[in-house]
């Protein structure tokens, strides 16, 4: 690419305006899209195709079909979705859907992509523009739970718990010597929390450091020391997960982020805001999860498939893959 071909900020802003016109709910035809972007249909089509690698009509049709697949997976009827997607007949919609996905819309309606290992609602694209689910589906102890994709607190909390679970599973490939080997002599995140020099110590903190906070908020006694072995930590994480999720849901429901609790387990006792506690847990858990990845790689475990990015994780749960 020559210097003259490099997109300027103005070019990028204009392309964004064009793409917003393509995807606007107010526009359905090429003429309407072009008018919404203050352009002629010819120039509008040429600019979108050059910038996105896809014609405006094809881009809009693909994203609407992705939205249709998502709606079908959540129980909407084929007839409802066909007309909502802008097709004049159910047969026309079924043909277009089948050509795009390789299976009928009735099949999409009979399965839930996220919970049953079914199909993604995304289609192959020459760009990264897709329909993003406004909700995400999780399975808690076998029970499906749907939550808003816009709830950043629950997104971060669930990502943290799922990522810890995935890392615990990866750690099963480590032998006892590698599990306890000191990899970072002298490393300690907090002056009062103890060393974090080995996989065993990092995972112990990663799993068990929610327990004292749960005890503080619940008014319970000091929790026992966490188990030193991986099997015990896996079981402890399984027990902690529903308690931590229930706590966060209750705080959100009551909008109690500014409520304070007295930690009588501290010496001397100390007070904290609930918002501070959750922020603390997520901050240090994020650091430890990355540290665990480094230590697992150092122990010879392949963790390349454990993408730490919450974007990747969330797309999986919202059916984007």
PDB file of C-alpha atoms in Angstrom:
ATOM      1  CA  UNK A   1       0.000   0.000   0.000  1.00  0.00           C
ATOM      2  CA  UNK A   2       1.403   3.381  -0.935  1.00  0.00           C
ATOM      3  CA  UNK A   3       1.238   6.391   1.310  1.00  0.00           C
ATOM      4  CA  UNK A   4      -1.485   7.876  -0.867  1.00  0.00           C
ATOM      5  CA  UNK A   5      -3.587   4.731  -0.433  1.00  0.00           C
ATOM      6  CA  UNK A   6      -3.468   4.841   3.354  1.00  0.00           C
ATOM      7  CA  UNK A   7      -6.926   5.682   4.744  1.00  0.00           C
ATOM      8  CA  UNK A   8      -7.070   9.031   6.507  1.00  0.00           C
ATOM      9  CA  UNK A   9      -9.183   9.655   9.633  1.00  0.00           C
ATOM     10  CA  UNK A  10     -11.653  11.421   7.356  1.00  0.00           C
ATOM     11  CA  UNK A  11     -11.865   8.362   5.100  1.00  0.00           C
ATOM     12  CA  UNK A  12     -12.509   6.103   8.090  1.00  0.00           C
ATOM     13  CA  UNK A  13     -15.178   8.418   9.501  1.00  0.00           C
ATOM     14  CA  UNK A  14     -16.903   8.520   6.112  1.00  0.00           C
ATOM     15  CA  UNK A  15     -16.794   4.723   5.810  1.00  0.00           C
ATOM     16  CA  UNK A  16     -18.349   4.410   9.241  1.00  0.00           C
ATOM     17  CA  UNK A  17     -21.167   6.748   8.164  1.00  0.00           C
ATOM     18  CA  UNK A  18     -21.722   4.644   5.057  1.00  0.00           C
ATOM     19  CA  UNK A  19     -21.809   1.390   7.011  1.00  0.00           C
ATOM     20  CA  UNK A  20     -24.192   2.855   9.575  1.00  0.00           C
ATOM     21  CA  UNK A  21     -26.509   3.746   6.699  1.00  0.00           C
ATOM     22  CA  UNK A  22     -26.310   0.170   5.420  1.00  0.00           C
ATOM     23  CA  UNK A  23     -27.288  -1.291   8.790  1.00  0.00           C
ATOM     24  CA  UNK A  24     -29.853   1.330   9.820  1.00  0.00           C
ATOM     25  CA  UNK A  25     -33.334   0.021  10.640  1.00  0.00           C
ATOM     26  CA  UNK A  26     -34.732   2.935   8.640  1.00  0.00           C
ATOM     27  CA  UNK A  27     -33.250   1.797   5.320  1.00  0.00           C
ATOM     28  CA  UNK A  28     -34.094  -1.305   3.322  1.00  0.00           C
ATOM     29  CA  UNK A  29     -33.166  -0.518  -0.280  1.00  0.00           C
ATOM     30  CA  UNK A  30     -29.935   0.680  -1.867  1.00  0.00           C
ATOM     31  CA  UNK A  31     -31.586   3.978  -2.710  1.00  0.00           C
ATOM     32  CA  UNK A  32     -32.667   4.536   0.891  1.00  0.00           C
ATOM     33  CA  UNK A  33     -29.200   3.636   2.196  1.00  0.00           C
ATOM     34  CA  UNK A  34     -27.547   6.054  -0.233  1.00  0.00           C
ATOM     35  CA  UNK A  35     -29.998   8.828   0.635  1.00  0.00           C
ATOM     36  CA  UNK A  36     -29.322   8.273   4.329  1.00  0.00           C
ATOM     37  CA  UNK A  37     -25.607   8.752   3.642  1.00  0.00           C
ATOM     38  CA  UNK A  38     -26.177  11.793   1.367  1.00  0.00           C
ATOM     39  CA  UNK A  39     -24.774   9.971  -1.642  1.00  0.00           C
ATOM     40  CA  UNK A  40     -25.883   8.651  -4.999  1.00  0.00           C
ATOM     41  CA  UNK A  41     -26.564   4.907  -5.196  1.00  0.00           C
ATOM     42  CA  UNK A  42     -23.644   4.458  -7.600  1.00  0.00           C
ATOM     43  CA  UNK A  43     -21.029   6.205  -5.449  1.00  0.00           C
ATOM     44  CA  UNK A  44     -22.479   4.764  -2.249  1.00  0.00           C
ATOM     45  CA  UNK A  45     -22.242   1.203  -3.547  1.00  0.00           C
ATOM     46  CA  UNK A  46     -18.717   1.721  -4.872  1.00  0.00           C
ATOM     47  CA  UNK A  47     -17.414   3.256  -1.630  1.00  0.00           C
ATOM     48  CA  UNK A  48     -18.947   0.584   0.614  1.00  0.00           C
ATOM     49  CA  UNK A  49     -17.708  -2.249  -1.592  1.00  0.00           C
ATOM     50  CA  UNK A  50     -14.192  -0.805  -1.683  1.00  0.00           C
ATOM     51  CA  UNK A  51     -14.041  -0.123   2.062  1.00  0.00           C
ATOM     52  CA  UNK A  52     -15.775  -3.259   3.396  1.00  0.00           C
ATOM     53  CA  UNK A  53     -15.090  -5.781   0.644  1.00  0.00           C
ATOM     54  CA  UNK A  54     -18.817  -6.414   0.335  1.00  0.00           C
ATOM     55  CA  UNK A  55     -21.596  -4.635  -1.509  1.00  0.00           C
ATOM     56  CA  UNK A  56     -24.066  -2.718   0.682  1.00  0.00           C
ATOM     57  CA  UNK A  57     -26.984  -4.943  -0.358  1.00  0.00           C
ATOM     58  CA  UNK A  58     -25.033  -8.153   0.336  1.00  0.00           C
ATOM     59  CA  UNK A  59     -23.747  -6.825   3.667  1.00  0.00           C
ATOM     60  CA  UNK A  60     -27.201  -5.821   4.857  1.00  0.00           C
ATOM     61  CA  UNK A  61     -28.758  -9.097   3.707  1.00  0.00           C
ATOM     62  CA  UNK A  62     -26.060 -11.149   5.472  1.00  0.00           C
ATOM     63  CA  UNK A  63     -26.372  -9.303   8.787  1.00  0.00           C
ATOM     64  CA  UNK A  64     -30.179  -9.582   8.660  1.00  0.00           C
ATOM     65  CA  UNK A  65     -29.893 -13.328   8.021  1.00  0.00           C
ATOM     66  CA  UNK A  66     -27.539 -13.597  11.010  1.00  0.00           C
ATOM     67  CA  UNK A  67     -30.128 -11.791  13.110  1.00  0.00           C
ATOM     68  CA  UNK A  68     -32.801 -14.136  11.739  1.00  0.00           C
ATOM     69  CA  UNK A  69     -30.771 -17.199  12.758  1.00  0.00           C
ATOM     70  CA  UNK A  70     -30.341 -15.780  16.249  1.00  0.00           C
ATOM     71  CA  UNK A  71     -34.083 -15.143  16.582  1.00  0.00           C
ATOM     72  CA  UNK A  72     -34.935 -18.633  15.331  1.00  0.00           C
ATOM     73  CA  UNK A  73     -32.573 -20.183  17.873  1.00  0.00           C
ATOM     74  CA  UNK A  74     -34.529 -18.377  20.584  1.00  0.00           C
ATOM     75  CA  UNK A  75     -37.945 -19.711  19.711  1.00  0.00           C
ATOM     76  CA  UNK A  76     -39.326 -17.271  17.158  1.00  0.00           C
ATOM     77  CA  UNK A  77     -41.318 -18.882  14.346  1.00  0.00           C
ATOM     78  CA  UNK A  78     -40.040 -19.059  10.800  1.00  0.00           C
ATOM     79  CA  UNK A  79     -43.008 -17.014   9.584  1.00  0.00           C
ATOM     80  CA  UNK A  80     -42.429 -14.225  12.126  1.00  0.00           C
ATOM     81  CA  UNK A  81     -38.728 -14.017  11.357  1.00  0.00           C
ATOM     82  CA  UNK A  82     -39.243 -14.113   7.597  1.00  0.00           C
ATOM     83  CA  UNK A  83     -41.387 -10.984   7.557  1.00  0.00           C
ATOM     84  CA  UNK A  84     -39.310  -9.213  10.235  1.00  0.00           C
ATOM     85  CA  UNK A  85     -36.259  -9.780   8.049  1.00  0.00           C
ATOM     86  CA  UNK A  86     -37.950  -8.028   5.135  1.00  0.00           C
ATOM     87  CA  UNK A  87     -38.886 -10.960   2.913  1.00  0.00           C
ATOM     88  CA  UNK A  88     -42.216 -10.910   1.094  1.00  0.00           C
ATOM     89  CA  UNK A  89     -42.799 -14.633   1.524  1.00  0.00           C
ATOM     90  CA  UNK A  90     -41.747 -17.437   3.856  1.00  0.00           C
ATOM     91  CA  UNK A  91     -40.582 -19.492   0.874  1.00  0.00           C
ATOM     92  CA  UNK A  92     -38.303 -16.700  -0.308  1.00  0.00           C
ATOM     93  CA  UNK A  93     -36.823 -16.348   3.159  1.00  0.00           C
ATOM     94  CA  UNK A  94     -36.336 -20.111   3.473  1.00  0.00           C
ATOM     95  CA  UNK A  95     -34.469 -20.261   0.160  1.00  0.00           C
ATOM     96  CA  UNK A  96     -32.200 -17.352   1.060  1.00  0.00           C
ATOM     97  CA  UNK A  97     -31.551 -18.741   4.539  1.00  0.00           C
ATOM     98  CA  UNK A  98     -30.777 -22.214   3.177  1.00  0.00           C
ATOM     99  CA  UNK A  99     -28.333 -20.844   0.587  1.00  0.00           C
ATOM    100  CA  UNK A 100     -26.533 -18.818   3.254  1.00  0.00           C
ATOM    101  CA  UNK A 101     -26.355 -21.329   6.125  1.00  0.00           C
ATOM    102  CA  UNK A 102     -26.602 -24.667   4.319  1.00  0.00           C
ATOM    103  CA  UNK A 103     -29.626 -25.791   6.322  1.00  0.00           C
ATOM    104  CA  UNK A 104     -33.269 -24.781   6.628  1.00  0.00           C
ATOM    105  CA  UNK A 105     -34.609 -22.104   9.003  1.00  0.00           C
ATOM    106  CA  UNK A 106     -36.829 -24.757  10.613  1.00  0.00           C
ATOM    107  CA  UNK A 107     -33.678 -26.638  11.614  1.00  0.00           C
ATOM    108  CA  UNK A 108     -32.225 -23.477  13.138  1.00  0.00           C
ATOM    109  CA  UNK A 109     -35.452 -23.029  15.071  1.00  0.00           C
ATOM    110  CA  UNK A 110     -35.209 -26.533  16.519  1.00  0.00           C
ATOM    111  CA  UNK A 111     -31.828 -26.076  18.187  1.00  0.00           C
ATOM    112  CA  UNK A 112     -30.124 -23.626  20.497  1.00  0.00           C
ATOM    113  CA  UNK A 113     -26.626 -22.953  19.195  1.00  0.00           C
ATOM    114  CA  UNK A 114     -24.996 -22.115  22.496  1.00  0.00           C
ATOM    115  CA  UNK A 115     -26.395 -24.864  24.710  1.00  0.00           C
ATOM    116  CA  UNK A 116     -26.531 -27.812  22.326  1.00  0.00           C
ATOM    117  CA  UNK A 117     -23.362 -27.360  20.341  1.00  0.00           C
ATOM    118  CA  UNK A 118     -25.382 -26.305  17.317  1.00  0.00           C
ATOM    119  CA  UNK A 119     -24.621 -23.753  14.631  1.00  0.00           C
ATOM    120  CA  UNK A 120     -23.365 -20.215  15.025  1.00  0.00           C
ATOM    121  CA  UNK A 121     -25.626 -17.423  13.877  1.00  0.00           C
ATOM    122  CA  UNK A 122     -22.658 -15.788  12.091  1.00  0.00           C
ATOM    123  CA  UNK A 123     -21.966 -16.260   8.394  1.00  0.00           C
ATOM    124  CA  UNK A 124     -18.569 -16.071   6.638  1.00  0.00           C
ATOM    125  CA  UNK A 125     -17.714 -12.453   5.889  1.00  0.00           C
ATOM    126  CA  UNK A 126     -14.919 -10.508   4.163  1.00  0.00           C
ATOM    127  CA  UNK A 127     -14.942  -8.098   7.111  1.00  0.00           C
ATOM    128  CA  UNK A 128     -15.614  -8.207  10.832  1.00  0.00           C
ATOM    129  CA  UNK A 129     -19.141  -6.792  10.684  1.00  0.00           C
ATOM    130  CA  UNK A 130     -21.763  -9.118  12.190  1.00  0.00           C
ATOM    131  CA  UNK A 131     -25.019  -9.169  14.122  1.00  0.00           C
ATOM    132  CA  UNK A 132     -24.193  -9.138  17.833  1.00  0.00           C
ATOM    133  CA  UNK A 133     -26.552 -10.842  20.232  1.00  0.00           C
ATOM    134  CA  UNK A 134     -28.112  -8.493  22.828  1.00  0.00           C
ATOM    135  CA  UNK A 135     -28.089 -11.394  25.298  1.00  0.00           C
ATOM    136  CA  UNK A 136     -25.840 -14.315  26.167  1.00  0.00           C
ATOM    137  CA  UNK A 137     -26.759 -17.805  27.302  1.00  0.00           C
ATOM    138  CA  UNK A 138     -24.928 -19.544  30.149  1.00  0.00           C
ATOM    139  CA  UNK A 139     -25.547 -22.900  31.764  1.00  0.00           C
ATOM    140  CA  UNK A 140     -25.473 -22.828  35.576  1.00  0.00           C
ATOM    141  CA  UNK A 141     -25.522 -26.321  37.079  1.00  0.00           C
ATOM    142  CA  UNK A 142     -27.396 -27.592  34.026  1.00  0.00           C
ATOM    143  CA  UNK A 143     -29.917 -24.724  34.035  1.00  0.00           C
ATOM    144  CA  UNK A 144     -29.796 -22.239  31.120  1.00  0.00           C
ATOM    145  CA  UNK A 145     -29.497 -18.608  32.221  1.00  0.00           C
ATOM    146  CA  UNK A 146     -29.916 -15.689  29.825  1.00  0.00           C
ATOM    147  CA  UNK A 147     -28.350 -12.352  30.703  1.00  0.00           C
ATOM    148  CA  UNK A 148     -27.982  -9.010  28.960  1.00  0.00           C
ATOM    149  CA  UNK A 149     -24.885  -8.709  26.810  1.00  0.00           C
ATOM    150  CA  UNK A 150     -24.672  -5.088  27.948  1.00  0.00           C
ATOM    151  CA  UNK A 151     -24.153  -5.946  31.620  1.00  0.00           C
ATOM    152  CA  UNK A 152     -20.413  -5.365  31.917  1.00  0.00           C
ATOM    153  CA  UNK A 153     -20.220  -6.459  35.555  1.00  0.00           C
ATOM    154  CA  UNK A 154     -21.768  -9.858  34.879  1.00  0.00           C
ATOM    155  CA  UNK A 155     -19.708 -10.212  31.712  1.00  0.00           C
ATOM    156  CA  UNK A 156     -16.488  -9.716  33.691  1.00  0.00           C
ATOM    157  CA  UNK A 157     -17.606 -11.914  36.595  1.00  0.00           C
ATOM    158  CA  UNK A 158     -18.673 -14.776  34.348  1.00  0.00           C
ATOM    159  CA  UNK A 159     -15.574 -14.507  32.183  1.00  0.00           C
ATOM    160  CA  UNK A 160     -13.410 -14.681  35.288  1.00  0.00           C
ATOM    161  CA  UNK A 161     -15.143 -17.807  36.604  1.00  0.00           C
ATOM    162  CA  UNK A 162     -15.122 -19.553  33.219  1.00  0.00           C
ATOM    163  CA  UNK A 163     -11.480 -18.701  32.602  1.00  0.00           C
ATOM    164  CA  UNK A 164     -10.434 -20.043  36.008  1.00  0.00           C
ATOM    165  CA  UNK A 165     -12.331 -23.238  35.211  1.00  0.00           C
ATOM    166  CA  UNK A 166     -10.527 -23.578  31.855  1.00  0.00           C
ATOM    167  CA  UNK A 167      -7.135 -22.960  33.461  1.00  0.00           C
ATOM    168  CA  UNK A 168      -7.808 -25.544  36.172  1.00  0.00           C
ATOM    169  CA  UNK A 169      -8.600 -28.040  33.450  1.00  0.00           C
ATOM    170  CA  UNK A 170      -5.360 -27.203  31.619  1.00  0.00           C
ATOM    171  CA  UNK A 171      -3.376 -27.624  34.846  1.00  0.00           C
ATOM    172  CA  UNK A 172      -4.342 -31.304  34.959  1.00  0.00           C
ATOM    173  CA  UNK A 173      -1.496 -31.899  32.491  1.00  0.00           C
ATOM    174  CA  UNK A 174       1.082 -30.757  35.094  1.00  0.00           C
ATOM    175  CA  UNK A 175       2.880 -33.310  37.289  1.00  0.00           C
ATOM    176  CA  UNK A 176       3.458 -32.850  41.025  1.00  0.00           C
ATOM    177  CA  UNK A 177       7.006 -31.527  40.635  1.00  0.00           C
ATOM    178  CA  UNK A 178       5.958 -28.843  38.132  1.00  0.00           C
ATOM    179  CA  UNK A 179       2.874 -28.012  40.219  1.00  0.00           C
ATOM    180  CA  UNK A 180       4.966 -26.995  43.239  1.00  0.00           C
ATOM    181  CA  UNK A 181       8.138 -25.704  41.506  1.00  0.00           C
ATOM    182  CA  UNK A 182       9.065 -22.105  42.391  1.00  0.00           C
ATOM    183  CA  UNK A 183       8.970 -20.133  39.165  1.00  0.00           C
ATOM    184  CA  UNK A 184       8.942 -16.600  40.537  1.00  0.00           C
ATOM    185  CA  UNK A 185      10.973 -16.535  43.779  1.00  0.00           C
ATOM    186  CA  UNK A 186       9.824 -13.707  46.030  1.00  0.00           C
ATOM    187  CA  UNK A 187       6.708 -12.878  43.993  1.00  0.00           C
ATOM    188  CA  UNK A 188       3.799 -11.671  46.122  1.00  0.00           C
ATOM    189  CA  UNK A 189       0.869  -9.601  44.867  1.00  0.00           C
ATOM    190  CA  UNK A 190      -0.186  -8.192  48.221  1.00  0.00           C
ATOM    191  CA  UNK A 191       1.834  -7.854  51.406  1.00  0.00           C
ATOM    192  CA  UNK A 192      -0.792  -9.698  53.431  1.00  0.00           C
ATOM    193  CA  UNK A 193      -1.753 -12.432  50.978  1.00  0.00           C
ATOM    194  CA  UNK A 194       1.262 -14.728  50.969  1.00  0.00           C
ATOM    195  CA  UNK A 195       3.689 -15.788  48.224  1.00  0.00           C
ATOM    196  CA  UNK A 196       2.652 -16.605  44.667  1.00  0.00           C
ATOM    197  CA  UNK A 197       5.801 -18.259  43.394  1.00  0.00           C
ATOM    198  CA  UNK A 198       4.436 -21.536  42.017  1.00  0.00           C
ATOM    199  CA  UNK A 199       1.479 -22.865  40.095  1.00  0.00           C
ATOM    200  CA  UNK A 200       0.119 -24.356  43.307  1.00  0.00           C
ATOM    201  CA  UNK A 201       0.202 -20.985  45.078  1.00  0.00           C
ATOM    202  CA  UNK A 202      -1.167 -18.965  42.160  1.00  0.00           C
ATOM    203  CA  UNK A 203      -4.087 -21.363  41.633  1.00  0.00           C
ATOM    204  CA  UNK A 204      -4.751 -21.450  45.373  1.00  0.00           C
ATOM    205  CA  UNK A 205      -5.201 -17.673  45.375  1.00  0.00           C
ATOM    206  CA  UNK A 206      -7.069 -17.733  42.078  1.00  0.00           C
ATOM    207  CA  UNK A 207      -9.691 -20.131  43.432  1.00  0.00           C
ATOM    208  CA  UNK A 208      -9.835 -19.439  47.155  1.00  0.00           C
ATOM    209  CA  UNK A 209      -9.415 -15.672  47.474  1.00  0.00           C
ATOM    210  CA  UNK A 210     -13.146 -15.153  46.965  1.00  0.00           C
ATOM    211  CA  UNK A 211     -13.877 -17.180  50.111  1.00  0.00           C
ATOM    212  CA  UNK A 212     -12.822 -14.602  52.739  1.00  0.00           C
ATOM    213  CA  UNK A 213     -14.910 -11.961  50.991  1.00  0.00           C
ATOM    214  CA  UNK A 214     -17.916 -14.268  50.858  1.00  0.00           C
ATOM    215  CA  UNK A 215     -17.461 -14.967  54.573  1.00  0.00           C
ATOM    216  CA  UNK A 216     -17.201 -11.245  55.343  1.00  0.00           C
ATOM    217  CA  UNK A 217     -20.371 -10.366  53.430  1.00  0.00           C
ATOM    218  CA  UNK A 218     -22.292 -13.385  54.750  1.00  0.00           C
ATOM    219  CA  UNK A 219     -21.060 -12.833  58.322  1.00  0.00           C
ATOM    220  CA  UNK A 220     -19.533 -16.308  58.417  1.00  0.00           C
ATOM    221  CA  UNK A 221     -16.446 -17.584  60.222  1.00  0.00           C
ATOM    222  CA  UNK A 222     -12.960 -17.514  58.771  1.00  0.00           C
ATOM    223  CA  UNK A 223     -12.871 -20.117  55.974  1.00  0.00           C
ATOM    224  CA  UNK A 224     -10.406 -23.009  56.249  1.00  0.00           C
ATOM    225  CA  UNK A 225      -7.167 -23.015  54.274  1.00  0.00           C
ATOM    226  CA  UNK A 226      -7.666 -24.096  50.646  1.00  0.00           C
ATOM    227  CA  UNK A 227      -6.608 -27.607  49.628  1.00  0.00           C
ATOM    228  CA  UNK A 228      -3.033 -27.846  48.285  1.00  0.00           C
ATOM    229  CA  UNK A 229      -3.850 -30.229  45.437  1.00  0.00           C
ATOM    230  CA  UNK A 230      -5.426 -29.512  42.068  1.00  0.00           C
ATOM    231  CA  UNK A 231      -8.323 -31.939  42.561  1.00  0.00           C
ATOM    232  CA  UNK A 232      -9.319 -30.170  45.754  1.00  0.00           C
ATOM    233  CA  UNK A 233      -9.104 -26.739  44.094  1.00  0.00           C
ATOM    234  CA  UNK A 234     -11.275 -27.888  41.192  1.00  0.00           C
ATOM    235  CA  UNK A 235     -13.957 -28.993  43.656  1.00  0.00           C
ATOM    236  CA  UNK A 236     -13.622 -25.791  45.686  1.00  0.00           C
ATOM    237  CA  UNK A 237     -14.054 -23.681  42.545  1.00  0.00           C
ATOM    238  CA  UNK A 238     -17.167 -25.691  41.694  1.00  0.00           C
ATOM    239  CA  UNK A 239     -18.600 -24.863  45.131  1.00  0.00           C
ATOM    240  CA  UNK A 240     -17.628 -21.185  45.097  1.00  0.00           C
ATOM    241  CA  UNK A 241     -18.967 -20.369  41.615  1.00  0.00           C
ATOM    242  CA  UNK A 242     -22.735 -20.450  42.378  1.00  0.00           C
ATOM    243  CA  UNK A 243     -22.209 -18.590  45.674  1.00  0.00           C
ATOM    244  CA  UNK A 244     -20.224 -15.821  43.985  1.00  0.00           C
ATOM    245  CA  UNK A 245     -22.739 -15.499  41.145  1.00  0.00           C
ATOM    246  CA  UNK A 246     -25.625 -15.345  43.624  1.00  0.00           C
ATOM    247  CA  UNK A 247     -23.843 -12.624  45.584  1.00  0.00           C
ATOM    248  CA  UNK A 248     -23.211 -10.464  42.510  1.00  0.00           C
ATOM    249  CA  UNK A 249     -26.792 -10.921  41.298  1.00  0.00           C
ATOM    250  CA  UNK A 250     -28.122  -9.874  44.700  1.00  0.00           C
ATOM    251  CA  UNK A 251     -25.924  -6.759  44.781  1.00  0.00           C
ATOM    252  CA  UNK A 252     -27.079  -5.803  41.280  1.00  0.00           C
ATOM    253  CA  UNK A 253     -30.732  -6.473  42.073  1.00  0.00           C
ATOM    254  CA  UNK A 254     -30.590  -4.215  45.141  1.00  0.00           C
ATOM    255  CA  UNK A 255     -28.216  -1.727  43.494  1.00  0.00           C
ATOM    256  CA  UNK A 256     -26.191  -2.144  46.662  1.00  0.00           C
ATOM    257  CA  UNK A 257     -22.747  -1.341  45.264  1.00  0.00           C
ATOM    258  CA  UNK A 258     -22.274   1.474  47.776  1.00  0.00           C
ATOM    259  CA  UNK A 259     -23.290  -0.632  50.766  1.00  0.00           C
ATOM    260  CA  UNK A 260     -20.498  -1.113  53.282  1.00  0.00           C
ATOM    261  CA  UNK A 261     -19.620  -4.240  55.211  1.00  0.00           C
ATOM    262  CA  UNK A 262     -17.496  -4.639  58.324  1.00  0.00           C
ATOM    263  CA  UNK A 263     -14.778  -7.236  57.981  1.00  0.00           C
ATOM    264  CA  UNK A 264     -14.356  -8.552  61.504  1.00  0.00           C
ATOM    265  CA  UNK A 265     -11.961 -11.180  60.127  1.00  0.00           C
ATOM    266  CA  UNK A 266      -9.340  -8.447  59.669  1.00  0.00           C
ATOM    267  CA  UNK A 267      -7.050  -7.521  62.527  1.00  0.00           C
ATOM    268  CA  UNK A 268      -7.993  -4.809  63.285  1.00  0.00           C
ATOM    269  CA  UNK A 269     -11.519  -4.868  61.756  1.00  0.00           C
ATOM    270  CA  UNK A 270     -11.985  -2.874  58.559  1.00  0.00           C
ATOM    271  CA  UNK A 271     -14.896  -1.640  56.440  1.00  0.00           C
ATOM    272  CA  UNK A 272     -15.303  -2.011  52.664  1.00  0.00           C
ATOM    273  CA  UNK A 273     -17.800  -1.043  49.983  1.00  0.00           C
ATOM    274  CA  UNK A 274     -19.265  -3.935  48.028  1.00  0.00           C
ATOM    275  CA  UNK A 275     -18.109  -2.230  44.820  1.00  0.00           C
ATOM    276  CA  UNK A 276     -14.552  -2.149  46.171  1.00  0.00           C
ATOM    277  CA  UNK A 277     -14.633  -5.852  46.997  1.00  0.00           C
ATOM    278  CA  UNK A 278     -15.799  -6.917  43.531  1.00  0.00           C
ATOM    279  CA  UNK A 279     -13.317  -4.596  41.814  1.00  0.00           C
ATOM    280  CA  UNK A 280     -10.520  -5.982  43.992  1.00  0.00           C
ATOM    281  CA  UNK A 281     -11.366  -9.600  43.241  1.00  0.00           C
ATOM    282  CA  UNK A 282     -11.620  -9.046  39.486  1.00  0.00           C
ATOM    283  CA  UNK A 283      -8.410  -6.999  39.325  1.00  0.00           C
ATOM    284  CA  UNK A 284      -6.177  -9.547  41.040  1.00  0.00           C
ATOM    285  CA  UNK A 285      -7.893 -12.513  39.445  1.00  0.00           C
ATOM    286  CA  UNK A 286      -7.152 -11.056  36.006  1.00  0.00           C
ATOM    287  CA  UNK A 287      -3.475 -10.715  36.896  1.00  0.00           C
ATOM    288  CA  UNK A 288      -3.297 -14.244  38.308  1.00  0.00           C
ATOM    289  CA  UNK A 289      -5.020 -15.778  35.293  1.00  0.00           C
ATOM    290  CA  UNK A 290      -2.370 -14.299  33.032  1.00  0.00           C
ATOM    291  CA  UNK A 291       0.354 -15.378  35.449  1.00  0.00           C
ATOM    292  CA  UNK A 292      -1.101 -18.909  35.476  1.00  0.00           C
ATOM    293  CA  UNK A 293      -0.934 -18.981  31.678  1.00  0.00           C
ATOM    294  CA  UNK A 294       2.745 -18.032  31.740  1.00  0.00           C
ATOM    295  CA  UNK A 295       3.519 -20.662  34.389  1.00  0.00           C
ATOM    296  CA  UNK A 296       1.581 -23.355  32.521  1.00  0.00           C
ATOM    297  CA  UNK A 297       3.500 -22.585  29.336  1.00  0.00           C
ATOM    298  CA  UNK A 298       6.744 -22.709  31.342  1.00  0.00           C
ATOM    299  CA  UNK A 299       5.672 -26.150  32.605  1.00  0.00           C
ATOM    300  CA  UNK A 300       5.235 -27.348  29.021  1.00  0.00           C
ATOM    301  CA  UNK A 301       1.440 -27.071  28.801  1.00  0.00           C
ATOM    302  CA  UNK A 302      -0.032 -25.806  25.536  1.00  0.00           C
ATOM    303  CA  UNK A 303      -2.420 -22.988  26.446  1.00  0.00           C
ATOM    304  CA  UNK A 304      -2.629 -21.421  22.984  1.00  0.00           C
ATOM    305  CA  UNK A 305      -6.301 -22.415  22.759  1.00  0.00           C
ATOM    306  CA  UNK A 306      -7.115 -20.622  26.022  1.00  0.00           C
ATOM    307  CA  UNK A 307      -7.706 -17.159  24.606  1.00  0.00           C
ATOM    308  CA  UNK A 308      -7.844 -14.750  27.572  1.00  0.00           C
ATOM    309  CA  UNK A 309      -9.785 -12.122  25.633  1.00  0.00           C
ATOM    310  CA  UNK A 310     -13.330 -11.597  26.981  1.00  0.00           C
ATOM    311  CA  UNK A 311     -14.403 -10.598  23.463  1.00  0.00           C
ATOM    312  CA  UNK A 312     -13.618 -14.077  22.158  1.00  0.00           C
ATOM    313  CA  UNK A 313     -15.206 -15.722  25.194  1.00  0.00           C
ATOM    314  CA  UNK A 314     -18.377 -13.624  24.971  1.00  0.00           C
ATOM    315  CA  UNK A 315     -18.825 -14.245  21.264  1.00  0.00           C
ATOM    316  CA  UNK A 316     -18.760 -17.967  21.974  1.00  0.00           C
ATOM    317  CA  UNK A 317     -21.511 -17.638  24.581  1.00  0.00           C
ATOM    318  CA  UNK A 318     -23.628 -15.329  22.428  1.00  0.00           C
ATOM    319  CA  UNK A 319     -23.473 -17.677  19.429  1.00  0.00           C
ATOM    320  CA  UNK A 320     -21.051 -15.583  17.396  1.00  0.00           C
ATOM    321  CA  UNK A 321     -18.758 -18.464  16.507  1.00  0.00           C
TER     322      UNK A 321
END
